[in-house]
Amino acid sequence: MKIIIPIKQVPETGDVKMDSATGTMKRDGVRSIVNPLDLYAIETGLKIKESTGAHITVITMGPPKAAEALKEAVAMGCDDAMLLSDKSFAGSDTCATSYVLAMAIKKIADYNLVICGERATDGDTGQVGPGISAWLNLPVCTYISKIISAGEKILTAERLVEDGYETLEIKGPCVITVVKEAASPRLPTLSGKIRAKKLTIPILGPSDINAHPEHLGLAGSPTKVVKIETPKITRNGELIIPKSPEEMEAAADKIIKYFHKLDII
Amino acid sequence: MIKILAELNMNNYEKVTENIYRELISICGEKFVIYRDPEKLEPFSHDEVTDKSYHHMPEAVVRPAGAQEIAAIMKLANKYKIPVTPRGGGSGLSLGAVPVFGGIVIFLDRMNRILEIDSKNMVITVEPGVITNEINEAASGIGLFFAGYPMSLQSCFIGGNVAENAGGGKAVKYGVTGRYILGMEFVTPEGEITCLGGKIVKNVTGYDLINLMTGSEGTLGIITKIYTKLMPKPTEITDLLVLFKNAEDAINMVPLIITESKIIPAAIEFIDRLSAHTSCRYLNEDIPYEKAGAMLLIEVDGTDKQKLEDDYEKIGSLCMKNGAIEVYVADNFTTQERIWNVRRNIAEAFMVISPEQSLEDITVPVAEIPKIIPELERLSAKYNIQIPCYGHAGDGNLHVTPVKNPAQTHEEWKNILPSVLEELYIETGKLGGVISGEHGIGYKRKKYLKYSLDDTAIDLMKRIKKSFDPNNILNPGKIFDL
């Protein structure tokens, strides 16, 4: 069995500072990590590997520095890695990104399962997983919360939906995106780190994956960002400090009336 | 007996009267004096020691703006024989800031200015009410940091750190607070203002009163200005969480880490089986802790990424060669937080089992640590209580924490705890250790001081105290009874 896990390197959220003048993220000196939600995809893959002996390839599109994220995944137990890095990839939206990842997956070939995180903590779109399936013309199941059994041809999994869970049988090869419940990520081990350090990660450009220039970068990105702004917080609270039992009664009445108005009680 | 002595002492002090209250107002302003308001005074009756029998209410709390006001308060207190207790962030664990005899608490929260960051001398000058972490935030802008690292750095005040000579998690490499204190201004118990040292590294001009003041637990003076040395901030940090079969393997590893690898980690924290399991369960942590009989958390830091990788590989491999089950590597914020959380949440996890516990901080020579573990097992069995043990193994400082068995009554617990501590302290002494490495003696451990110091030493200390504070006004009832 062969599993491919596309991941993304994102800024550490604890570190993120916004530039109030431009409304964009300050990237200087911000440390990068594996997208936390991709860790659930990696762990899901590793669990399947433990039970089936599957081979896992982890891939990412990004600057050369993104190799660090791939190495972290290898240190956790993934078998090999591939970095998609080229100037022509810069400025890709989710459509162009999923195209590049899909072409890379096609190049790897003979895979049974593609596991993605639900979304990335920086872009927050959740479109790349389904995008890959569209480019590859494969079935996709989003919000998978549990793998029941993973066969080469059929994957049985539980999916988180608004009013509960549904159990699905999916014909492989297929693409799934997983949620937090799917698996709790393991920590990288020393032996994994040493293996990752020794591993040479191939860097592939557009010609290596037979990608058409019109689908890449800004040219291949139908999304146009017009303006980025920080939303204003419109919530406002009222603090009631009762100083006597009478005021306490009045305060309680006020809260009850408010809840009635909101139809909460 | 101790109770009776305390009462006798108490009779020597006067109460904070309406007149004295008015004088305090004339010194600090009405807004900054709390008096006859039990609700507002209560937070000043305790520190982080949870045992309520140790709590004492102050009669008044004043929040001075500077050294002159503190000097005036001390003169007033000497005139009327009112005890005065200085207080920082209140995160202490020895009851050092608790006003045992009531009187006045001087709360230093308003003296919270960073006065100067001198990058050329690498010295930051601060008032005592600055929160320790704020020093780091201020220094970080110029690539420097304050290497004192108490676990409570988000809430404690630097003044308290100096008064207690706080230790913490990074003492293996960086030492404790005192190493970084180059000078200070303080108000004597009699109300004089004096200055020691400054932005100078070497200083043998007269007795080393800076080091005497550092760790004096607020009994010799009230520190009003501190000159602190800053260090170049490490840019790279990696943590290793090492799982061992048993405590012996883990503890035996501690001295080897430094002697064999020749690398000094920033931290070597030990977590015994009970602490690791309790904390991991509390956090719902999925690290395979069930197979671990003990853990070590090792932090290495530096400025060269490649060098740091070599360092942690060397230390990690050494652990594997010496019986470690697994070595986990955390080199980013997410994974680092995850493994430090296991260590940081131990005390809180045990609070869920029983809030009645006694957080100790014995220190023994590093190589003697293996000998203390069987002793804890013996005490645990003898008194039918849990005694988790964790802490700063790299410098021999262990948080041995007797926790009340939920099946025991409060009275049973109060009866056995002194015996548990006494046996623990005697054993610590036999190994060449002391009863407190970083929390201090304060009010909590004064009756046990004799297990670490002989009569001559205690007598010298009492004479020092009397020469500083002839009326025994400043923080009385701490360390020893005069």
XYZ file of C-alpha atoms in Angstrom:
747
model
C 0.000 0.000 0.000
C 1.219 3.476 -0.853
C 0.086 6.649 0.909
C 0.847 10.226 -0.097
C 0.486 13.050 2.427
C 0.640 16.635 1.150
C 1.552 19.048 3.946
C 2.220 22.767 4.347
C 4.769 24.753 6.303
C 3.043 27.586 8.167
C 4.107 30.331 10.584
C 3.967 29.422 14.269
C 0.640 30.887 15.364
C 1.950 31.913 18.776
C 4.425 34.096 16.909
C 2.155 35.808 14.388
C 2.016 39.580 14.473
C -0.059 41.666 12.097
C 1.098 44.842 10.454
C -1.711 47.220 11.339
C -0.848 49.574 8.460
C -0.981 47.007 5.643
C -3.242 44.389 7.273
C -0.781 41.651 6.336
C 1.175 39.231 8.437
C 4.667 40.195 9.559
C 6.815 37.297 8.367
C 10.205 38.576 9.526
C 11.677 36.437 12.237
C 8.537 34.310 12.479
C 9.350 30.649 12.986
C 7.840 28.004 10.745
C 6.226 24.706 11.705
C 4.302 21.896 10.058
C 0.667 23.026 9.768
C -0.741 21.617 13.039
C -3.780 20.153 11.236
C -1.474 18.295 8.828
C 0.002 16.491 11.829
C -3.317 14.642 12.149
C -2.988 13.561 8.508
C 0.568 12.375 9.159
C -0.489 10.455 12.259
C -3.435 8.899 10.400
C -0.993 7.711 7.734
C 1.450 6.380 10.339
C -1.321 4.405 12.072
C -2.245 2.783 8.730
C 1.445 2.109 8.141
C 1.656 0.328 11.507
C -1.223 -2.003 10.636
C -0.556 -2.557 6.922
C 3.106 -1.790 6.377
C 2.170 0.981 3.957
C 4.848 3.204 2.453
C 4.346 6.944 3.091
C 5.614 9.759 0.903
C 5.160 13.250 2.272
C 5.142 16.156 -0.195
C 4.953 19.925 0.023
C 5.060 22.948 -2.240
C 6.993 25.888 -0.889
C 10.345 27.667 -0.655
C 13.522 25.594 -0.065
C 13.060 26.190 3.678
C 9.877 24.057 3.535
C 12.175 20.997 3.470
C 12.314 21.430 7.272
C 8.617 20.556 7.473
C 9.183 17.443 5.358
C 12.068 16.409 7.615
C 9.842 16.753 10.686
C 7.314 14.401 9.011
C 10.078 11.912 8.199
C 11.320 12.150 11.810
C 7.811 11.167 12.899
C 7.993 8.049 10.720
C 7.125 8.885 7.096
C 9.333 7.006 4.622
C 10.358 9.568 2.058
C 9.711 13.117 0.972
C 9.494 15.373 -2.064
C 9.760 19.154 -2.221
C 8.068 21.120 -5.014
C 9.913 24.378 -5.244
C 10.278 26.779 -8.140
C 9.920 30.506 -8.754
C 7.003 29.810 -11.105
C 5.021 28.348 -8.172
C 5.133 31.623 -6.232
C 1.811 33.396 -5.721
C -0.266 30.242 -6.230
C -3.785 30.248 -4.794
C -5.531 27.051 -3.690
C -6.386 26.139 -7.274
C -2.807 26.417 -8.565
C -1.413 24.808 -5.403
C -3.684 21.792 -5.692
C -2.727 21.525 -9.380
C 0.998 21.337 -8.556
C 0.400 18.823 -5.754
C -1.880 16.754 -8.013
C 0.738 16.654 -10.792
C 3.370 15.558 -8.260
C 1.061 12.821 -6.970
C 0.495 11.669 -10.568
C 4.254 11.529 -11.004
C 4.689 9.369 -7.870
C 1.965 7.015 -9.290
C 0.657 3.672 -7.998
C -0.695 5.203 -4.801
C -3.780 4.006 -2.943
C -4.562 6.907 -0.662
C -3.920 10.653 -0.365
C -4.383 12.056 3.151
C -4.634 15.817 3.694
C -5.169 17.949 6.754
C -8.549 19.677 6.975
C -7.071 23.092 6.174
C -3.963 25.154 6.917
C -3.850 27.441 9.937
C -2.577 30.385 7.866
C -4.824 30.387 4.763
C -7.756 28.667 6.457
C -9.529 27.766 3.181
C -9.763 23.961 3.353
C -9.786 23.819 -0.446
C -6.496 22.155 -1.333
C -7.522 18.590 -0.375
C -10.708 18.583 -2.480
C -8.793 20.538 -5.182
C -6.252 17.729 -5.531
C -9.061 15.185 -5.975
C -10.657 17.355 -8.680
C -7.419 17.633 -10.662
C -6.856 13.874 -10.338
C -10.512 13.031 -10.907
C -10.588 10.917 -7.735
C -13.272 10.468 -5.071
C -12.828 12.724 -2.055
C -14.113 12.493 1.518
C -13.570 15.473 3.776
C -13.712 15.663 7.596
C -12.739 12.024 8.200
C -12.684 11.440 11.962
C -11.744 7.762 12.121
C -10.220 5.125 9.862
C -12.079 1.849 10.420
C -10.107 -0.208 7.928
C -7.661 0.697 5.203
C -7.371 -1.742 2.328
C -5.598 -1.211 -0.960
C -8.906 -1.041 -2.804
C -11.480 -0.043 -0.191
C -11.182 2.428 2.653
C -13.790 2.327 5.412
C -13.920 5.481 7.476
C -16.098 7.582 9.712
C -16.872 11.130 8.682
C -17.822 14.024 10.922
C -21.039 15.693 9.726
C -23.168 18.408 11.273
C -25.521 16.117 13.179
C -23.175 13.219 13.959
C -21.056 10.755 12.048
C -21.524 8.777 8.872
C -19.654 5.628 7.928
C -18.394 5.471 4.373
C -16.782 2.928 2.129
C -14.568 4.665 -0.395
C -13.101 3.090 -3.479
C -9.376 3.658 -3.840
C -7.381 5.443 -4.908
C -9.040 8.329 -3.133
C -8.360 11.584 -1.312
C -9.405 12.175 2.290
C -9.041 15.144 4.596
C -8.925 14.402 8.323
C -10.036 16.288 11.423
C -8.399 16.463 14.845
C -10.298 13.463 16.209
C -8.715 11.153 13.643
C -5.404 10.752 15.436
C -3.246 12.333 18.105
C 0.140 13.095 16.556
C 3.226 11.409 17.928
C 6.417 13.292 18.736
C 9.451 12.908 16.465
C 12.031 10.533 17.898
C 15.804 10.864 17.982
C 16.258 7.976 15.536
C 13.673 9.584 13.256
C 15.485 12.923 13.437
C 18.802 11.300 12.572
C 17.209 9.441 9.639
C 15.556 12.671 8.419
C 18.839 14.550 8.628
C 20.566 11.979 6.401
C 17.719 11.849 3.888
C 18.260 13.778 0.654
C 14.968 15.322 -0.362
C 14.496 15.693 -4.139
C 13.463 19.198 -5.252
C 11.136 19.177 -8.251
C 10.180 21.996 -10.592
C 7.339 22.305 -13.150
C 9.048 20.294 -15.897
C 9.739 17.401 -13.495
C 6.019 16.951 -12.895
C 4.838 17.841 -16.419
C 3.017 20.940 -15.183
C 1.636 23.453 -17.665
C 2.819 27.038 -17.043
C -0.704 28.468 -17.451
C -1.847 26.614 -14.334
C 1.019 27.881 -12.146
C 1.603 30.829 -9.853
C -0.341 34.038 -10.323
C -1.294 33.101 -13.900
C -2.948 29.910 -12.700
C -4.687 31.539 -9.763
C -8.266 32.717 -10.343
C -8.439 34.049 -6.780
C -7.637 37.742 -6.631
C -7.032 39.221 -3.205
C -8.457 42.722 -3.336
C -7.945 43.777 0.240
C -6.970 42.182 3.532
C -8.207 43.741 6.712
C -8.506 42.798 10.336
C -12.193 42.485 11.231
C -13.412 44.882 13.874
C -14.677 43.187 17.000
C -18.295 44.217 17.346
C -19.062 42.221 20.487
C -19.491 44.342 23.565
C -20.135 43.227 27.095
C -21.833 44.788 30.050
C -20.470 44.295 33.543
C -23.063 44.262 36.298
C -21.691 44.597 39.822
C -24.520 44.331 42.365
C -23.727 45.990 45.698
C -26.748 44.793 47.683
C -29.161 41.816 47.701
C -31.773 44.029 45.989
C -29.378 44.955 43.237
C -28.484 41.272 42.929
C -32.175 40.454 42.300
C -32.412 43.223 39.720
C -29.235 42.003 38.027
C -30.586 38.445 37.830
C -33.853 39.735 36.309
C -31.907 41.728 33.762
C -29.892 38.682 32.712
C -33.029 36.497 32.472
C -34.764 39.117 30.296
C -31.702 39.320 28.085
C -31.610 35.527 27.628
C -35.345 35.561 26.803
C -34.709 38.216 24.196
C -32.028 36.040 22.616
C -34.334 33.034 22.832
C -31.745 31.109 24.829
C -34.173 30.279 27.652
C 5.931 25.674 71.955
C 6.394 27.575 68.721
C 2.843 28.878 68.944
C 3.494 30.201 72.473
C 6.703 31.933 71.370
C 4.853 33.499 68.476
C 2.230 34.844 70.814
C 4.888 36.256 73.146
C 6.534 38.010 70.234
C 3.225 39.283 69.047
C 2.697 41.044 72.338
C 5.788 43.140 71.724
C 4.254 44.715 68.649
C 1.719 47.519 68.549
C -1.405 47.519 66.436
C -1.959 49.696 63.367
C -4.212 52.336 64.909
C -6.386 54.936 63.217
C -3.599 57.469 63.852
C -0.974 55.287 62.222
C -3.345 54.718 59.314
C -3.552 58.499 58.855
C 0.244 58.749 58.954
C 0.502 56.036 56.289
C -1.929 58.037 54.149
C 0.206 61.131 54.549
C 3.186 59.144 53.254
C 1.615 57.241 50.320
C -1.754 58.885 49.668
C -5.184 57.557 50.649
C -5.615 55.639 47.408
C -2.644 53.464 48.188
C -3.422 52.365 51.732
C -5.804 49.492 52.517
C -7.094 49.377 56.084
C -10.028 47.694 57.863
C -11.301 46.119 54.679
C -10.991 42.345 55.189
C -11.944 41.552 51.603
C -9.160 43.722 50.179
C -6.644 42.664 52.852
C -7.235 38.919 52.418
C -5.129 38.433 49.239
C -2.123 39.649 51.266
C -2.586 36.988 53.954
C -0.991 34.178 51.966
C 1.350 33.214 49.146
C 1.066 30.026 47.054
C 1.220 27.717 50.072
C -2.371 26.451 50.190
C -2.488 25.330 53.845
C -4.840 27.876 55.461
C -3.427 27.332 58.951
C -0.359 29.271 57.779
C -2.297 32.292 56.559
C -2.215 35.570 58.523
C -4.086 38.787 57.830
C -2.209 42.094 57.667
C -3.712 45.093 59.461
C -2.796 47.463 56.649
C -1.402 47.222 53.131
C 0.503 50.130 51.613
C 1.588 50.522 48.015
C 4.469 52.997 47.979
C 5.711 54.763 44.853
C 9.408 54.806 45.711
C 12.290 54.341 48.138
C 11.613 57.628 49.989
C 8.103 56.524 50.893
C 9.343 53.095 52.026
C 11.991 54.785 54.186
C 9.283 56.935 55.811
C 7.118 53.845 56.462
C 10.050 52.000 58.057
C 10.810 54.984 60.321
C 7.172 55.113 61.322
C 7.107 51.356 61.987
C 10.201 51.575 64.179
C 8.732 54.480 66.122
C 5.514 52.577 66.903
C 6.915 48.999 66.859
C 4.744 47.794 63.998
C 5.940 44.746 62.041
C 6.416 45.294 58.289
C 6.361 42.567 55.630
C 7.487 43.323 52.068
C 5.624 41.597 49.241
C 6.235 41.038 45.527
C 4.107 38.932 43.176
C 2.969 36.589 45.957
C 4.136 33.465 44.119
C 6.417 32.360 46.966
C 6.356 28.856 48.451
C 7.845 29.436 51.898
C 5.330 31.975 53.298
C 8.050 34.650 53.107
C 5.521 37.383 52.224
C 2.960 36.359 54.861
C 2.566 38.902 57.695
C 2.871 36.430 60.563
C 2.381 39.139 63.199
C -0.082 41.244 61.237
C 1.082 44.852 60.943
C 1.857 46.485 57.613
C 2.416 44.760 54.276
C 4.413 46.816 51.777
C 3.194 45.758 48.350
C 5.697 46.773 45.666
C 3.427 46.556 42.618
C 3.555 50.296 41.852
C 7.342 50.292 41.659
C 7.217 48.527 38.323
C 9.344 50.654 36.019
C 12.185 49.469 33.860
C 14.535 52.384 34.520
C 17.203 51.729 31.898
C 18.380 49.141 29.393
C 22.092 49.694 28.898
C 23.039 47.527 25.922
C 26.723 48.482 26.010
C 27.121 47.283 29.590
C 24.473 44.570 29.106
C 22.753 45.724 32.289
C 19.076 46.395 32.910
C 18.105 48.606 35.848
C 14.666 47.919 37.245
C 12.388 48.594 40.165
C 11.378 45.586 42.302
C 7.774 45.377 41.078
C 8.647 44.539 37.470
C 7.288 41.122 36.467
C 10.294 38.949 35.669
C 9.080 38.035 32.201
C 8.796 41.736 31.303
C 12.556 42.028 31.745
C 12.952 39.317 29.128
C 10.494 40.977 26.789
C 12.344 44.284 27.106
C 15.776 42.684 26.679
C 14.669 40.508 23.781
C 14.507 43.569 21.504
C 18.291 43.912 21.716
C 19.007 40.161 21.566
C 19.600 39.767 25.291
C 17.864 37.953 28.133
C 17.801 37.634 31.914
C 19.004 34.113 32.679
C 17.213 33.737 36.012
C 14.268 31.513 35.199
C 11.808 30.805 38.003
C 8.888 28.633 36.877
C 6.512 31.450 37.899
C 8.175 34.055 35.660
C 4.840 35.161 34.215
C 3.632 36.410 37.607
C 6.551 36.840 40.023
C 8.292 40.155 40.651
C 12.033 40.577 40.157
C 12.264 42.036 43.681
C 10.926 38.768 45.098
C 13.300 36.765 42.906
C 16.243 38.688 44.358
C 14.967 38.548 47.935
C 14.517 34.771 47.637
C 17.493 34.199 45.312
C 15.097 32.270 43.100
C 16.325 29.290 41.132
C 14.241 27.489 38.570
C 14.591 25.326 35.522
C 17.737 26.656 33.892
C 20.141 26.759 36.813
C 22.255 23.861 35.466
C 23.769 26.134 32.856
C 22.904 29.634 34.000
C 22.940 29.415 37.795
C 20.397 31.150 40.021
C 19.198 34.774 40.259
C 22.096 35.908 42.448
C 24.628 35.343 39.687
C 23.085 38.210 37.724
C 22.626 40.823 40.456
C 25.386 43.416 40.120
C 24.003 46.036 42.424
C 21.005 47.340 44.273
C 19.459 50.167 46.220
C 17.582 49.202 49.356
C 15.878 50.643 52.397
C 17.256 49.354 55.689
C 14.853 48.117 58.379
C 15.514 51.390 60.237
C 14.525 53.484 57.229
C 17.851 54.514 55.670
C 18.384 54.322 51.910
C 21.645 52.807 50.698
C 23.212 51.640 47.456
C 25.502 48.695 46.692
C 27.466 47.886 43.532
C 26.140 49.056 40.167
C 26.890 48.231 36.559
C 30.152 46.574 37.528
C 31.089 42.933 37.148
C 33.916 42.701 39.679
C 33.590 44.195 43.130
C 35.425 43.234 46.321
C 35.052 46.614 47.944
C 34.071 45.765 51.485
C 31.864 42.870 52.567
C 29.721 41.412 49.807
C 26.439 42.806 51.089
C 24.822 42.314 47.658
C 25.073 38.569 48.102
C 23.898 38.864 51.690
C 20.827 40.816 50.614
C 20.164 38.367 47.764
C 18.283 35.524 49.373
C 17.743 37.368 52.687
C 14.003 36.661 52.309
C 12.970 40.238 52.974
C 14.374 40.227 56.504
C 17.336 42.605 56.074
C 15.996 45.364 53.849
C 13.504 46.299 51.172
C 15.093 46.301 47.721
C 14.061 49.356 45.697
C 16.307 49.251 42.631
C 18.161 46.368 40.987
C 21.052 46.305 38.504
C 20.732 43.041 36.601
C 23.230 41.552 34.195
C 21.822 40.417 30.859
C 23.181 37.656 28.639
C 23.122 37.083 24.858
C 19.826 35.381 24.099
C 20.074 31.863 22.645
C 18.382 31.748 19.249
C 18.064 27.980 19.001
C 16.440 25.716 21.581
C 15.775 21.984 21.425
C 14.150 19.852 24.093
C 14.500 16.121 24.540
C 11.940 14.078 26.421
C 13.664 10.868 27.433
C 11.675 7.889 28.715
C 13.360 5.433 31.052
C 12.282 2.062 32.477
C 12.795 3.227 36.047
C 13.866 6.158 38.199
C 17.264 4.645 38.851
C 18.202 4.589 35.153
C 16.950 8.161 34.706
C 18.684 9.544 37.761
C 21.940 7.696 37.056
C 21.889 9.383 33.668
C 21.863 12.928 35.112
C 25.542 13.305 36.048
C 26.571 11.275 32.959
C 24.916 13.762 30.595
C 27.434 16.425 31.509
C 30.490 14.335 32.350
C 30.298 12.112 29.252
C 28.994 14.523 26.602
C 30.905 17.541 27.947
C 27.845 19.595 27.089
C 26.034 21.640 29.717
C 22.307 21.601 28.935
C 20.216 24.620 29.927
C 17.888 22.323 31.874
C 17.757 18.740 33.071
C 14.385 18.070 34.683
C 13.503 14.770 36.328
C 9.939 13.459 36.403
C 9.264 10.287 38.386
C 6.728 7.647 37.362
C 3.943 8.907 39.606
C 4.377 12.527 38.464
C 4.664 11.604 34.777
C 1.600 9.374 34.794
C -0.515 11.782 36.836
C 0.384 14.779 34.672
C -0.046 12.915 31.338
C -3.447 11.591 32.430
C -4.455 15.081 33.571
C -3.416 16.545 30.197
C -4.819 13.665 28.102
C -1.316 13.449 26.686
C -0.723 10.597 24.231
C 2.989 10.186 24.780
C 3.331 6.434 25.542
C 3.923 7.209 29.209
C 2.600 3.869 30.497
C 5.866 2.173 29.659
C 7.935 4.892 31.331
C 9.107 4.433 34.914
C 10.628 7.925 34.813
C 11.408 10.719 32.387
C 14.088 13.327 31.876
C 13.407 16.583 30.083
C 16.672 17.936 28.711
C 16.949 21.353 27.094
C 19.928 22.450 25.035
C 20.286 25.977 23.698
C 22.715 28.009 21.647
C 23.074 30.227 18.613
C 24.302 27.729 16.012
C 21.644 25.364 14.677
C 24.110 22.805 13.362
C 26.054 22.729 16.620
C 22.828 22.331 18.571
C 21.779 19.371 16.415
C 25.117 17.721 17.113
C 24.694 18.426 20.836
C 21.238 16.910 21.171
C 22.168 13.901 19.030
C 25.154 13.297 21.291
C 23.082 13.581 24.478
C 20.158 11.587 23.053
C 22.409 8.768 21.824
C 24.142 8.692 25.197
C 20.742 8.247 26.879
C 19.825 5.416 24.481
C 23.140 3.721 25.258
C 22.378 3.966 28.967
C 18.991 2.314 29.061
C 16.563 4.940 27.724
C 13.441 3.432 26.116
C 12.852 6.341 23.752
C 14.092 9.867 23.071
C 11.612 12.392 21.688
C 12.930 15.560 20.066
C 11.081 18.885 20.193
C 12.658 21.694 18.203
C 9.648 23.908 17.584
C 7.191 25.791 19.750
C 4.332 23.286 19.311
C 6.242 20.204 20.383
C 8.239 22.078 23.024
C 5.078 23.351 24.694
C 3.701 19.828 24.605
C 6.566 18.291 26.525
C 7.123 21.203 28.931
C 3.413 21.036 29.749
C 3.952 17.560 31.184
C 6.521 19.033 33.573
C 4.647 22.286 34.329
C 1.306 20.654 35.102
C 2.510 18.152 37.698
C 1.617 20.272 40.730
C -1.780 21.141 39.282
C -2.506 17.506 38.392
C -1.888 16.499 42.013
C -4.128 19.320 43.235
C -6.981 17.390 41.619
C -6.115 14.299 43.689
C -5.620 16.237 46.904
C -5.144 19.955 47.458
C -3.395 19.171 50.736
C 0.236 18.757 49.860
C 3.605 20.106 50.863
C 5.775 21.259 47.975
C 9.388 20.797 49.069
C 12.610 21.691 47.307
C 15.425 19.748 48.876
C 18.831 19.909 47.222
C 21.482 17.204 47.295
C 24.792 16.812 45.458
C 23.867 15.691 41.920
C 25.623 12.328 42.241
C 23.638 11.543 45.422
C 20.206 11.869 43.781
C 19.845 8.080 43.199
C 20.021 7.549 46.967
C 17.049 9.769 47.752
C 14.584 7.798 45.591
C 14.476 4.598 47.723
C 14.097 6.801 50.795
C 10.990 8.400 49.278
C 9.566 4.958 48.546
C 10.178 3.971 52.165
C 8.478 7.127 53.513
C 5.600 6.713 51.109
C 4.942 3.156 52.318
C 5.465 3.992 56.001
C 2.979 6.886 56.040
C 0.632 5.571 53.339
C 0.838 8.724 51.221
C 1.954 9.516 47.698
C 5.256 11.357 47.394
C 5.786 12.411 43.792
C 9.284 13.611 43.050
C 10.200 15.829 40.150
C 12.244 18.894 39.433
C 15.590 20.336 38.576
C 17.675 17.173 38.719
C 20.499 18.801 36.793
C 21.402 20.852 39.847
C 20.274 18.321 42.466
C 17.177 20.320 43.406
C 14.106 18.084 43.697
C 10.478 18.925 44.315
C 9.605 16.130 46.662
C 5.917 16.647 47.365
C 4.100 14.665 50.040
C 0.420 14.582 49.016
C -2.347 13.765 51.520
C -3.954 10.403 50.912
C -7.631 11.176 50.143
C -8.546 8.390 52.605
C -6.822 10.253 55.453
C -8.557 12.895 57.548
C -7.197 16.414 57.704
C -6.102 15.766 61.315
C -4.262 12.560 60.407
C -2.436 14.436 57.663
C -1.505 17.327 59.973
C -0.152 14.767 62.439
C 2.029 12.832 60.045
C 3.357 15.644 57.831
C 5.931 16.995 60.351
C 7.319 13.470 60.806
C 7.476 12.923 57.038
C 9.341 16.209 56.570
C 11.633 15.565 59.516
C 12.656 12.158 58.167
C 13.070 13.583 54.671
C 15.241 16.456 55.895
C 17.427 14.225 58.074
C 18.072 11.940 55.109
C 18.789 14.953 52.877
C 21.323 16.201 55.415
C 23.040 12.789 55.541
C 23.580 13.003 51.784
C 25.223 16.425 52.135
C 22.118 18.277 51.039
C 20.039 21.155 52.380
C 16.327 21.485 53.106
C 15.680 24.258 50.585
C 17.413 25.020 47.292
C 15.212 27.760 45.896
C 11.953 28.337 47.801
C 13.556 29.573 51.005
C 12.973 28.916 54.696
C 10.454 31.678 55.356
C 7.822 30.814 57.929
C 7.173 27.333 56.572
C 10.504 25.638 57.259
C 12.023 27.584 60.140
C 11.588 24.810 62.674
C 13.573 22.507 60.379
C 16.505 24.910 59.847
C 18.577 22.942 62.379
C 18.717 20.009 59.948
C 20.842 22.062 57.568
C 22.709 24.549 59.772
C 24.551 24.135 63.063
C 24.019 26.343 66.127
C 27.021 28.540 65.365
C 25.801 29.344 61.863
C 22.262 30.050 63.040
C 23.594 32.250 65.846
C 25.722 34.259 63.384
C 22.681 34.774 61.186
C 20.617 35.976 64.146
C 23.343 38.468 65.040
C 23.404 39.753 61.465
C 19.628 40.177 61.583
C 19.841 42.079 64.906
C 22.526 44.425 63.594
C 20.399 45.282 60.554
C 17.104 45.417 62.412
C 17.526 46.065 66.162
C 13.773 46.352 66.753
C 12.976 43.199 64.723
C 10.488 45.166 62.667
C 11.160 43.844 59.169
C 9.511 40.542 58.264
C 9.727 39.036 61.755
C 9.070 35.355 62.340
C 10.919 34.265 59.208
C 13.939 31.918 58.859
C 14.360 31.736 62.672
C 12.884 33.227 65.844
C 15.107 35.795 67.477
